Tab-separated table of C-alpha atoms in Angstrom:
chain	number	residue	atom	x	y	z
C	1313	MET	CA	26.573	-34.219	-43.484
C	1314	ALA	CA	28.363	-31.477	-41.572
C	1315	ALA	CA	26.049	-28.904	-43.082
C	1316	LEU	CA	23.030	-30.925	-41.921
C	1317	VAL	CA	24.388	-31.118	-38.355
C	1318	VAL	CA	25.024	-27.372	-38.324
C	1319	ALA	CA	21.507	-26.739	-39.648
C	1320	LEU	CA	20.002	-28.983	-36.978
C	1321	LEU	CA	22.010	-27.241	-34.251
C	1322	ILE	CA	20.940	-23.814	-35.480
C	1323	SER	CA	17.318	-24.976	-35.626
C	1324	ALA	CA	17.511	-26.392	-32.096
C	1325	LEU	CA	19.121	-23.193	-30.800
C	1326	THR	CA	16.523	-21.052	-32.564
C	1327	LEU	CA	13.730	-23.167	-31.104
C	1328	ALA	CA	15.258	-22.928	-27.615
C	1329	ILE	CA	15.559	-19.140	-27.894
C	1330	TRP	CA	11.959	-18.909	-29.092
C	1331	PHE	CA	10.826	-21.135	-26.213
C	1332	VAL	CA	12.624	-19.043	-23.580
C	1333	LYS	CA	11.397	-15.765	-25.041
C	1334	ARG	CA	7.878	-17.163	-25.134
C	1335	LYS	CA	8.168	-18.129	-21.454
C	1336	TYR	CA	9.548	-14.704	-20.539
C	1337	SER	CA	6.714	-12.930	-22.339
C	1338	TYR	CA	4.073	-14.590	-20.144
C	1339	TRP	CA	3.337	-11.585	-17.941
C	1340	SER	CA	3.441	-9.200	-20.908
C	1341	ARG	CA	0.802	-11.293	-22.643
C	1342	GLN	CA	-1.284	-11.149	-19.448
C	1343	ASN	CA	-0.849	-7.339	-19.251
C	1344	VAL	CA	0.676	-7.733	-15.779
C	1345	PRO	CA	3.449	-5.298	-14.737
C	1346	HIS	CA	6.660	-7.241	-14.074
C	1347	VAL	CA	10.363	-7.049	-13.372
C	1348	GLU	CA	12.348	-7.797	-16.536
C	1349	PRO	CA	14.004	-11.238	-16.296
C	1350	SER	CA	17.416	-12.383	-17.494
C	1351	ILE	CA	18.414	-15.786	-18.856
C	1352	PRO	CA	18.542	-18.324	-17.238
C	1353	TYR	CA	17.724	-17.250	-13.667
C	1354	GLY	CA	14.722	-15.061	-14.361
C	1355	ASN	CA	14.752	-12.501	-11.536
C	1356	PHE	CA	16.718	-14.586	-9.015
C	1357	LYS	CA	20.297	-14.443	-10.256
C	1358	GLU	CA	21.510	-12.917	-6.957
C	1359	LEU	CA	19.834	-15.472	-4.706
C	1360	GLY	CA	22.493	-16.871	-2.367
C	1361	GLN	CA	24.618	-13.724	-2.657
C	1362	VAL	CA	21.785	-11.491	-1.454
C	1363	SER	CA	19.298	-12.703	1.163
C	1364	ILE	CA	15.794	-13.545	-0.002
C	1365	PHE	CA	14.616	-10.865	2.456
C	1366	GLU	CA	16.600	-8.139	0.705
C	1367	LEU	CA	15.752	-9.431	-2.759
C	1368	SER	CA	12.032	-9.546	-2.010
C	1369	SER	CA	12.118	-6.022	-0.578
C	1370	ARG	CA	13.982	-4.745	-3.615
C	1371	PHE	CA	11.345	-6.117	-6.000
C	1372	TYR	CA	8.557	-4.801	-3.771
C	1373	ASN	CA	9.942	-1.280	-3.562
C	1374	GLN	CA	10.652	-1.225	-7.292
C	1375	MET	CA	7.089	-2.239	-8.174
C	1376	LYS	CA	4.853	-1.066	-5.323
C	1377	THR	CA	3.470	1.867	-7.314
C	1378	SER	CA	2.686	-0.342	-10.336
C	1379	GLY	CA	-0.641	-1.641	-9.065
C	1380	ARG	CA	-2.050	-4.449	-6.933
C	1381	TYR	CA	0.370	-7.140	-8.093
C	1382	PHE	CA	3.380	-7.725	-10.311
C	1383	GLY	CA	5.106	-10.617	-12.027
C	1384	LEU	CA	8.482	-12.288	-11.502
C	1385	TYR	CA	10.206	-15.279	-13.058
C	1386	PHE	CA	11.894	-18.035	-11.058
C	1387	PHE	CA	14.086	-19.407	-13.854
C	1388	LEU	CA	11.322	-20.014	-16.450
C	1389	GLU	CA	8.481	-20.265	-13.940
C	1390	PRO	CA	6.138	-17.234	-13.687
C	1391	ILE	CA	5.344	-16.036	-10.154
C	1392	LEU	CA	2.700	-13.487	-9.184
C	1393	VAL	CA	3.562	-11.221	-6.247
C	1394	VAL	CA	0.448	-9.771	-4.603
C	1395	THR	CA	0.865	-6.418	-2.831
C	1396	ASP	CA	-2.705	-5.105	-2.463
C	1397	LEU	CA	-3.866	-5.615	1.130
C	1398	ASP	CA	-7.488	-6.424	0.302
C	1399	LEU	CA	-6.477	-8.844	-2.444
C	1400	ILE	CA	-4.074	-10.605	-0.051
C	1401	LYS	CA	-6.909	-11.027	2.451
C	1402	THR	CA	-9.217	-12.330	-0.291
C	1403	ILE	CA	-6.662	-14.886	-1.481
C	1404	MET	CA	-5.830	-16.141	2.012
C	1405	ILE	CA	-9.350	-16.206	3.459
C	1406	LYS	CA	-12.396	-15.620	1.230
C	1407	ASP	CA	-11.086	-17.384	-1.896
C	1408	PHE	CA	-8.853	-19.839	-0.049
C	1409	ALA	CA	-10.356	-22.741	-2.044
C	1410	HIS	CA	-8.441	-21.459	-5.085
C	1411	PHE	CA	-5.150	-21.256	-3.123
C	1412	PRO	CA	-5.092	-24.087	-0.543
C	1413	ASP	CA	-1.511	-25.293	-1.057
C	1414	ARG	CA	1.945	-23.857	-0.379
C	1415	GLY	CA	3.747	-25.597	-3.232
C	1416	GLN	CA	6.544	-26.936	-0.995
C	1417	TYR	CA	8.448	-30.087	-1.910
C	1418	TYR	CA	7.855	-33.205	0.142
C	1419	ASN	CA	8.227	-36.943	-0.463
C	1420	ALA	CA	5.987	-39.037	1.789
C	1421	ARG	CA	7.220	-42.378	0.388
C	1422	ASP	CA	10.993	-41.949	0.658
C	1423	ASP	CA	11.264	-39.078	3.153
C	1424	PRO	CA	8.229	-39.451	5.458
C	1425	LEU	CA	9.216	-36.710	7.912
C	1426	SER	CA	8.959	-34.168	5.082
C	1427	ALA	CA	5.220	-34.950	4.746
C	1428	HIS	CA	4.188	-32.807	7.699
C	1429	LEU	CA	1.316	-30.374	8.028
C	1430	PHE	CA	3.238	-27.358	6.712
C	1431	ASN	CA	4.106	-29.084	3.424
C	1432	ILE	CA	1.350	-31.503	2.456
C	1433	GLU	CA	-1.491	-30.562	0.118
C	1434	GLY	CA	-5.059	-31.236	-0.917
C	1435	ASN	CA	-7.336	-33.621	0.946
C	1436	ALA	CA	-4.393	-35.048	2.896
C	1437	TRP	CA	-3.784	-31.601	4.392
C	1438	ARG	CA	-7.479	-30.957	5.120
C	1439	SER	CA	-7.863	-34.276	6.897
C	1440	LEU	CA	-4.693	-33.935	8.962
C	1441	ARG	CA	-5.384	-30.313	9.882
C	1442	ALA	CA	-8.843	-31.248	11.172
C	1443	ARG	CA	-7.391	-34.113	13.226
C	1444	LEU	CA	-4.563	-32.039	14.740
C	1445	THR	CA	-6.407	-28.772	15.503
C	1446	PRO	CA	-7.780	-30.055	18.870
C	1447	THR	CA	-4.195	-30.577	20.111
C	1448	PHE	CA	-3.405	-26.849	20.011
C	1449	THR	CA	-6.294	-25.327	21.978
C	1450	SER	CA	-5.638	-22.913	24.843
C	1451	GLY	CA	-6.703	-25.668	27.250
C	1452	LYS	CA	-4.015	-28.009	25.900
C	1453	MET	CA	-1.423	-25.195	26.155
C	1454	LYS	CA	-2.354	-24.652	29.801
C	1455	MET	CA	-1.956	-28.365	30.412
C	1456	MET	CA	1.610	-28.287	29.007
C	1457	PHE	CA	2.618	-25.164	30.934
C	1458	PRO	CA	3.971	-26.816	34.138
C	1459	THR	CA	6.435	-28.813	32.015
C	1460	LEU	CA	7.546	-25.625	30.282
C	1461	LYS	CA	7.928	-23.864	33.642
C	1462	VAL	CA	10.381	-26.524	34.869
C	1463	VAL	CA	12.591	-25.803	31.845
C	1464	ALA	CA	12.283	-22.044	32.471
C	1465	ASP	CA	13.581	-22.497	36.024
C	1466	ARG	CA	16.571	-24.421	34.684
C	1467	PHE	CA	17.120	-21.630	32.145
C	1468	ALA	CA	17.286	-19.040	34.941
C	1469	GLU	CA	19.744	-21.233	36.870
C	1470	PHE	CA	21.904	-21.631	33.763
C	1471	LEU	CA	22.060	-17.869	33.208
C	1472	THR	CA	22.862	-17.275	36.876
C	1473	ARG	CA	25.737	-19.800	36.793
C	1474	SER	CA	27.105	-18.234	33.614
C	1475	VAL	CA	27.036	-14.714	35.078
C	1476	GLU	CA	28.571	-15.822	38.372
C	1477	SER	CA	31.391	-17.589	36.517
C	1478	GLY	CA	32.303	-14.316	34.838
C	1479	ASP	CA	30.639	-14.975	31.460
C	1480	ALA	CA	28.426	-11.879	31.496
C	1481	ASP	CA	28.744	-11.431	27.725
C	1482	MET	CA	26.571	-14.107	26.147
C	1483	GLU	CA	25.573	-15.203	22.664
C	1484	VAL	CA	21.818	-15.139	23.164
C	1485	LYS	CA	20.893	-17.281	20.158
C	1486	ASP	CA	22.864	-20.069	21.824
C	1487	CYS	CA	21.049	-19.449	25.131
C	1488	PHE	CA	17.572	-19.440	23.606
C	1489	GLN	CA	18.324	-22.488	21.449
C	1490	ARG	CA	19.201	-24.419	24.607
C	1491	PHE	CA	15.955	-23.245	26.186
C	1492	THR	CA	13.783	-24.159	23.197
C	1493	ILE	CA	15.467	-27.546	22.667
C	1494	ASP	CA	14.753	-28.486	26.280
C	1495	VAL	CA	11.177	-27.180	25.987
C	1496	ILE	CA	10.609	-29.264	22.853
C	1497	GLY	CA	12.202	-32.342	24.382
C	1498	SER	CA	9.998	-32.079	27.467
C	1499	CYS	CA	6.770	-30.743	25.948
C	1500	ALA	CA	6.843	-32.889	22.818
C	1501	PHE	CA	8.465	-36.175	23.808
C	1502	GLY	CA	8.920	-36.265	27.571
C	1503	ILE	CA	12.695	-36.455	26.999
C	1504	GLU	CA	15.314	-34.629	29.076
C	1505	CYS	CA	17.696	-33.048	26.561
C	1506	ASN	CA	19.900	-31.383	29.220
C	1507	SER	CA	21.024	-28.648	26.824
C	1508	PHE	CA	21.980	-26.335	29.683
C	1509	THR	CA	24.638	-28.778	30.887
C	1510	ASP	CA	25.409	-30.449	27.546
C	1511	PRO	CA	25.662	-27.931	24.672
C	1512	ASP	CA	26.360	-30.827	22.295
C	1513	SER	CA	23.159	-32.747	23.057
C	1514	ARG	CA	21.981	-35.005	20.227
C	1515	PHE	CA	18.727	-33.094	19.743
C	1516	ARG	CA	20.628	-29.858	19.267
C	1517	LYS	CA	23.026	-31.451	16.810
C	1518	VAL	CA	20.038	-32.717	14.839
C	1519	GLY	CA	18.547	-29.223	14.737
C	1520	ASN	CA	21.781	-27.700	13.485
C	1521	GLN	CA	22.155	-30.433	10.858
C	1522	ILE	CA	18.711	-29.659	9.486
C	1523	PHE	CA	19.209	-25.893	9.242
C	1524	SER	CA	22.966	-25.537	8.766
C	1525	ASN	CA	23.814	-28.652	6.755
C	1526	PRO	CA	20.998	-29.214	4.230
C	1527	ARG	CA	20.974	-32.477	2.310
C	1528	ASN	CA	20.822	-30.915	-1.145
C	1529	SER	CA	22.660	-28.161	-2.956
C	1530	THR	CA	20.908	-24.906	-3.806
C	1531	ALA	CA	20.557	-26.090	-7.418
C	1532	VAL	CA	18.817	-29.319	-6.349
C	1533	ARG	CA	16.506	-27.457	-3.959
C	1534	LEU	CA	15.517	-25.091	-6.760
C	1535	PHE	CA	14.905	-28.072	-9.050
C	1536	LEU	CA	12.670	-29.768	-6.457
C	1537	LYS	CA	10.715	-26.575	-5.899
C	1538	THR	CA	10.114	-26.154	-9.627
C	1539	PHE	CA	9.534	-29.834	-10.509
C	1540	PRO	CA	8.181	-31.522	-7.338
C	1541	ASP	CA	6.412	-34.388	-9.135
C	1542	LEU	CA	9.583	-35.277	-11.046
C	1543	GLY	CA	11.556	-35.127	-7.799
C	1544	ARG	CA	9.181	-37.611	-6.176
C	1545	MET	CA	9.312	-39.845	-9.234
C	1546	LEU	CA	13.116	-39.853	-8.975
C	1547	ARG	CA	12.719	-40.592	-5.220
C	1548	ILE	CA	14.784	-37.565	-4.180
C	1549	LYS	CA	14.859	-36.808	-0.457
C	1550	SER	CA	15.028	-33.289	0.952
C	1551	LEU	CA	16.036	-33.868	4.583
C	1552	ASN	CA	19.321	-34.853	6.202
C	1553	SER	CA	19.147	-38.665	6.532
C	1554	GLU	CA	21.196	-38.949	9.734
C	1555	ALA	CA	19.003	-36.379	11.482
C	1556	THR	CA	15.692	-37.848	10.310
C	1557	GLU	CA	16.690	-41.432	11.107
C	1558	PHE	CA	17.577	-40.404	14.663
C	1559	PHE	CA	14.368	-38.444	14.999
C	1560	TYR	CA	12.103	-41.155	13.584
C	1561	LYS	CA	13.648	-43.812	15.839
C	1562	THR	CA	13.282	-41.540	18.887
C	1563	VAL	CA	9.569	-41.031	18.219
C	1564	GLN	CA	9.016	-44.706	17.374
C	1565	ASP	CA	10.790	-45.905	20.535
C	1566	THR	CA	8.977	-43.391	22.753
C	1567	VAL	CA	5.556	-44.306	21.336
C	1568	GLY	CA	6.313	-48.012	21.693
C	1569	TYR	CA	7.451	-47.605	25.319
C	1570	ARG	CA	4.395	-45.564	26.282
C	1571	LYS	CA	1.944	-47.974	24.694
C	1572	ALA	CA	3.651	-50.996	26.260
C	1573	ASN	CA	3.824	-49.471	29.741
C	1574	GLY	CA	0.702	-47.298	29.828
C	1575	VAL	CA	2.765	-44.116	30.327
C	1576	GLU	CA	0.945	-40.799	30.022
C	1577	ARG	CA	2.435	-37.297	30.141
C	1578	ASN	CA	1.150	-33.793	29.490
C	1579	ASP	CA	2.995	-33.380	26.199
C	1580	PHE	CA	2.408	-33.195	22.460
C	1581	LEU	CA	3.134	-36.849	21.784
C	1582	ASN	CA	0.559	-37.879	24.372
C	1583	LEU	CA	-2.033	-35.662	22.682
C	1584	LEU	CA	-1.392	-37.465	19.383
C	1585	LEU	CA	-1.734	-40.849	21.090
C	1586	GLU	CA	-4.994	-39.695	22.691
C	1587	LEU	CA	-6.337	-38.995	19.205
C	1588	GLU	CA	-5.670	-42.637	18.335
C	1589	LYS	CA	-7.664	-43.752	21.386
C	1590	LYS	CA	-10.571	-41.627	20.167
C	1591	GLY	CA	-10.601	-43.418	16.833
C	1592	VAL	CA	-8.570	-40.867	14.878
C	1593	ASP	CA	-6.343	-42.816	12.501
C	1594	LEU	CA	-2.716	-41.649	12.625
C	1595	SER	CA	0.086	-43.739	11.162
C	1596	MET	CA	3.569	-43.827	12.722
C	1597	ASP	CA	4.815	-41.828	9.704
C	1598	GLU	CA	2.188	-39.134	10.383
C	1599	ILE	CA	2.939	-39.034	14.117
C	1600	ALA	CA	6.686	-38.763	13.476
C	1601	ALA	CA	6.242	-36.110	10.770
C	1602	GLN	CA	4.084	-33.855	12.988
C	1603	ALA	CA	6.470	-34.293	15.917
C	1604	PHE	CA	9.291	-33.349	13.540
C	1605	LEU	CA	7.420	-30.187	12.488
C	1606	PHE	CA	6.889	-29.366	16.171
C	1607	PHE	CA	10.645	-29.789	16.674
C	1608	ILE	CA	11.903	-27.699	13.748
C	1609	GLY	CA	9.293	-24.987	14.380
C	1610	GLY	CA	10.296	-24.602	17.998
C	1611	PHE	CA	14.014	-24.982	17.368
C	1612	GLU	CA	14.351	-22.198	14.834
C	1613	THR	CA	11.367	-19.846	14.852
C	1614	SER	CA	10.834	-19.512	18.592
C	1615	SER	CA	14.525	-19.237	19.466
C	1616	SER	CA	15.057	-16.647	16.708
C	1617	THR	CA	12.084	-14.542	17.847
C	1618	GLN	CA	13.379	-14.484	21.427
C	1619	THR	CA	16.910	-13.718	20.213
C	1620	PHE	CA	15.872	-10.765	18.053
C	1621	CYS	CA	13.593	-9.432	20.792
C	1622	MET	CA	16.368	-9.571	23.395
C	1623	TYR	CA	18.725	-7.874	20.946
C	1624	GLU	CA	16.279	-4.985	20.457
C	1625	LEU	CA	15.674	-4.695	24.221
C	1626	SER	CA	19.431	-4.456	24.778
C	1627	LEU	CA	19.488	-1.464	22.405
C	1628	HIS	CA	16.464	0.211	24.038
C	1629	PRO	CA	16.806	0.173	27.838
C	1630	ASP	CA	13.651	2.279	28.308
C	1631	ILE	CA	11.544	-0.260	26.397
C	1632	GLN	CA	13.280	-3.084	28.242
C	1633	GLU	CA	12.409	-1.537	31.617
C	1634	LYS	CA	8.787	-1.069	30.600
C	1635	ALA	CA	8.635	-4.717	29.502
C	1636	ARG	CA	10.245	-5.800	32.776
C	1637	GLN	CA	7.704	-3.917	34.870
C	1638	CYS	CA	4.910	-5.539	32.846
C	1639	VAL	CA	6.415	-8.983	33.527
C	1640	LEU	CA	6.923	-8.331	37.246
C	1641	GLU	CA	3.369	-6.988	37.560
C	1642	GLY	CA	1.995	-10.139	35.913
C	1643	ILE	CA	4.041	-12.349	38.245
C	1644	ARG	CA	2.920	-10.365	41.315
C	1645	LYS	CA	-0.726	-10.321	40.252
C	1646	HIS	CA	-0.923	-14.068	39.625
C	1647	GLY	CA	1.410	-15.323	42.335
C	1648	GLY	CA	4.327	-16.440	40.182
C	1649	LEU	CA	5.244	-17.219	36.588
C	1650	THR	CA	2.015	-19.099	35.880
C	1651	TYR	CA	0.048	-19.713	32.686
C	1652	GLU	CA	-2.333	-16.927	33.759
C	1653	ALA	CA	0.602	-14.584	34.416
C	1654	VAL	CA	2.241	-14.986	30.980
C	1655	SER	CA	-1.198	-14.596	29.397
C	1656	ASP	CA	-1.545	-11.254	31.194
C	1657	MET	CA	1.599	-9.401	30.082
C	1658	PRO	CA	0.265	-7.090	27.366
C	1659	TYR	CA	3.390	-4.985	26.852
C	1660	LEU	CA	5.569	-8.104	26.555
C	1661	ASP	CA	3.194	-9.283	23.816
C	1662	GLN	CA	3.630	-5.922	22.101
C	1663	CYS	CA	7.409	-6.393	22.188
C	1664	ILE	CA	7.118	-9.895	20.719
C	1665	ASN	CA	4.761	-8.689	17.976
C	1666	GLU	CA	7.050	-5.797	17.093
C	1667	THR	CA	9.924	-8.277	16.886
C	1668	LEU	CA	7.862	-10.475	14.553
C	1669	ARG	CA	7.120	-7.385	12.439
C	1670	LYS	CA	10.787	-6.457	12.045
C	1671	TYR	CA	12.091	-10.007	11.917
C	1672	PRO	CA	9.475	-12.394	10.483
C	1673	THR	CA	10.891	-15.905	10.248
C	1674	LEU	CA	9.647	-16.375	6.681
C	1675	PRO	CA	10.125	-13.436	4.275
C	1676	ILE	CA	7.447	-14.648	1.878
C	1677	LEU	CA	4.211	-16.605	2.158
C	1678	GLU	CA	3.654	-18.840	-0.841
C	1679	ARG	CA	0.501	-20.309	-2.312
C	1680	LYS	CA	-0.153	-22.354	-5.450
C	1681	THR	CA	-3.252	-21.815	-7.555
C	1682	PHE	CA	-5.472	-24.909	-7.385
C	1683	LYS	CA	-7.756	-23.835	-10.239
C	1684	ASP	CA	-7.927	-20.894	-12.644
C	1685	TYR	CA	-8.717	-17.671	-10.780
C	1686	GLN	CA	-9.771	-14.332	-12.186
C	1687	ILE	CA	-8.447	-11.516	-10.034
C	1688	PRO	CA	-11.412	-9.414	-8.842
C	1689	ASP	CA	-11.918	-6.145	-10.759
C	1690	SER	CA	-9.446	-7.138	-13.473
C	1691	ASN	CA	-9.157	-9.154	-16.666
C	1692	VAL	CA	-6.176	-11.117	-15.369
C	1693	VAL	CA	-6.674	-14.851	-14.931
C	1694	ILE	CA	-4.155	-16.673	-12.740
C	1695	GLN	CA	-3.783	-20.090	-14.311
C	1696	LYS	CA	-3.915	-23.327	-12.342
C	1697	GLY	CA	-0.518	-24.248	-10.881
C	1698	THR	CA	0.806	-20.663	-10.800
C	1699	ARG	CA	2.857	-19.811	-7.730
C	1700	ILE	CA	1.680	-16.818	-5.667
C	1701	GLN	CA	3.953	-14.866	-3.316
C	1702	ILE	CA	2.918	-12.539	-0.491
C	1703	PRO	CA	5.953	-10.420	0.502
C	1704	VAL	CA	5.516	-10.435	4.296
C	1705	TYR	CA	8.908	-8.956	5.145
C	1706	ALA	CA	8.496	-6.096	2.663
C	1707	LEU	CA	4.893	-5.351	3.720
C	1708	GLN	CA	5.855	-5.256	7.383
C	1709	ARG	CA	8.627	-2.766	6.601
C	1710	ASP	CA	6.530	-0.542	4.328
C	1711	GLU	CA	6.502	3.002	5.740
C	1712	ARG	CA	2.942	3.482	4.476
C	1713	TYR	CA	1.712	0.950	7.016
C	1714	HIS	CA	4.441	1.137	9.657
C	1715	PRO	CA	6.005	4.641	9.799
C	1716	GLU	CA	9.763	4.618	10.457
C	1717	PRO	CA	9.800	0.866	9.850
C	1718	ASP	CA	13.369	0.324	11.075
C	1719	ARG	CA	12.516	1.755	14.492
C	1720	PHE	CA	11.622	-0.765	17.198
C	1721	ASP	CA	8.335	0.514	18.616
C	1722	PRO	CA	6.076	-1.901	20.566
C	1723	ASP	CA	3.390	0.791	20.752
C	1724	ARG	CA	2.501	-0.123	17.170
C	1725	PHE	CA	0.709	-3.090	18.741
C	1726	THR	CA	-1.602	-1.467	21.248
C	1727	ALA	CA	-5.206	-2.596	20.839
C	1728	ASP	CA	-6.186	0.726	19.233
C	1729	GLU	CA	-3.290	0.716	16.760
C	1730	MET	CA	-3.994	-2.863	15.705
C	1731	ALA	CA	-7.696	-2.156	15.262
C	1732	ASN	CA	-6.886	0.725	12.896
C	1733	ARG	CA	-4.452	-1.259	10.752
C	1734	HIS	CA	-5.276	-3.662	7.936
C	1735	VAL	CA	-4.847	-7.326	8.878
C	1736	SER	CA	-2.611	-7.940	5.849
C	1737	THR	CA	0.101	-5.576	7.122
C	1738	PHE	CA	1.114	-8.106	9.816
C	1739	LEU	CA	1.321	-11.751	8.775
C	1740	PRO	CA	4.138	-13.483	10.709
C	1741	PHE	CA	1.985	-16.595	11.250
C	1742	GLY	CA	0.091	-16.403	7.964
C	1743	GLU	CA	-3.689	-16.017	7.833
C	1744	GLY	CA	-6.791	-17.988	6.941
C	1745	PRO	CA	-7.216	-21.778	7.087
C	1746	ARG	CA	-3.447	-22.343	6.707
C	1747	VAL	CA	-2.487	-20.007	9.546
C	1748	CYS	CA	0.280	-21.533	11.701
C	1749	ILE	CA	-1.346	-24.216	13.844
C	1750	GLY	CA	1.348	-23.802	16.520
C	1751	GLN	CA	0.905	-20.040	16.952
C	1752	ARG	CA	-0.369	-20.362	20.539
C	1753	LEU	CA	2.498	-22.603	21.555
C	1754	GLY	CA	5.105	-20.408	19.865
C	1755	MET	CA	3.822	-17.302	21.636
C	1756	MET	CA	3.648	-19.071	24.996
C	1757	GLN	CA	7.206	-20.362	24.665
C	1758	SER	CA	8.502	-16.908	23.695
C	1759	ARG	CA	6.657	-15.242	26.562
C	1760	VAL	CA	8.090	-17.669	29.106
C	1761	GLY	CA	11.660	-17.422	27.782
C	1762	LEU	CA	11.667	-13.633	27.666
C	1763	ALA	CA	9.823	-13.263	30.989
C	1764	THR	CA	12.388	-15.550	32.639
C	1765	VAL	CA	15.246	-13.308	31.492
C	1766	LEU	CA	13.531	-9.977	32.188
C	1767	SER	CA	12.380	-10.911	35.697
C	1768	ASN	CA	15.897	-11.921	36.761
C	1769	PHE	CA	18.384	-10.035	34.594
C	1770	ARG	CA	19.135	-6.797	32.780
C	1771	VAL	CA	20.605	-6.958	29.278
C	1772	SER	CA	22.708	-4.370	27.476
C	1773	THR	CA	25.049	-4.147	24.517
C	1774	CYS	CA	28.679	-5.190	24.882
C	1775	ALA	CA	31.892	-4.941	22.880
C	1776	LYS	CA	30.856	-7.979	20.779
C	1777	SER	CA	27.394	-6.614	19.918
C	1778	GLN	CA	26.889	-6.076	16.197
C	1779	VAL	CA	25.049	-2.830	15.470
C	1780	PRO	CA	23.337	-2.835	13.068
C	1781	LEU	CA	22.717	-6.571	12.925
C	1782	GLN	CA	23.720	-8.268	9.679
C	1783	ILE	CA	21.318	-10.890	8.272
C	1784	SER	CA	22.553	-14.113	6.649
C	1785	SER	CA	22.307	-14.183	2.855
C	1786	LYS	CA	22.392	-17.992	2.744
C	1787	SER	CA	19.428	-18.941	4.911
C	1788	ALA	CA	15.820	-19.312	3.733
C	1789	VAL	CA	14.661	-18.208	7.189
C	1790	LEU	CA	15.726	-14.957	8.827
C	1791	GLN	CA	18.925	-15.593	10.795
C	1792	PRO	CA	21.725	-13.307	11.984
C	1793	GLN	CA	24.934	-13.658	9.987
C	1794	GLN	CA	27.004	-13.866	13.158
C	1795	GLY	CA	26.290	-14.416	16.828
C	1796	VAL	CA	24.000	-12.030	18.720
C	1797	TRP	CA	25.951	-10.906	21.766
C	1798	VAL	CA	24.632	-8.988	24.789
C	1799	ARG	CA	25.743	-8.410	28.373
C	1800	VAL	CA	23.594	-10.143	30.992
C	1801	GLU	CA	23.644	-8.826	34.565
C	1802	PRO	CA	21.484	-9.822	37.558
C	1803	LEU	CA	18.887	-7.359	38.772
C	1804	LYS	CA	19.789	-5.545	41.971
């Protein structure tokens, strides 16, 4: 009996070894160059100890002379990393029908706020995208601007009070988070968050819970990413319950109050309710999920972009002064900090774009193959369900496309320079039909926040400034490891 058990164990172990080796020979059998994996993590053993930004760049630099693409393994799952600029453009635009989904985990039944536009797939995404696109036109942004301007004035007052009280050295991520939380509260929900007077506002706590206190462990998140259907079958949630319950109730109560009292405001929630009046069917779950996406997008991405930009301007006073003169000229030309003024600050836009090049919020764009796809001019067939990665961070720091990539140089984004550069070398908002729907709003918010600081204050490094800046190895989005400190002084 013992001999039989031993034989069965040896057979099972042999079968398991064969299975793993078979999985790890996938790219070899496809004749695709690849990074050699190790059991059981594939190529991602260091994830969590090394940031995904650094890991992605390491793979990219190791393989960038190997051809137009290379293979990786996420545990046992094969991933194709595409590095050829024309092929990236083809995948994201021309042949988008083969790659319409991001492959992110969501659970509409048990975790409805996770089923927002960034995550959902297939016909559900197409339908929702078509219904929401009219809410992000330039006309709608102009309509929201006065609300944003009120928050900007409060931001300037907050900075002035802080400087006058002797707190000239400021943690700018904290400052810009307060600004963006109040912008989101006002522009999305018509709610006064009062972050400038109450640093512990409920909205801000919710934002920090979502990004700093995730519901699931790294192991569970990896499981959900690899086996999303099984995760939904097991009814696993991905979002912090306390945060989402607060958020859902806030949206539900606000919608109910507005409908009952005929309240209308120039904000995002009102635009969604207007769609309902026009016969566009949106459930409360869909309204809450899109408002949630609006919230998390503004909370993290916009505040981080402004933070990194201000950090770079503190290190480069000549660039900062040029940006300031651009801002002041726009304000003078248009009679104040108006929508037209912030839309007419070309050098400030160059600074924001250069910040997005050096510090893209997402290091990698992901797509999932919807149906078998033969790579043009090759014999390689990407099988249905295969995950595709586009290494944005690594591409935007490739010296072939951006010489001296660690240098902060807004002149990379003059009209002539951009016209001469391939579109796939700069993808902070993605590209094609799944390009970030909130790009206009994100840029407008960043312009207003930065213009408010530059038109009233001068920033410089201080004793607490970290040079060079260290990036967190734990976060899936690009965040500084510690606070970003600068000295803020009023203009004379």
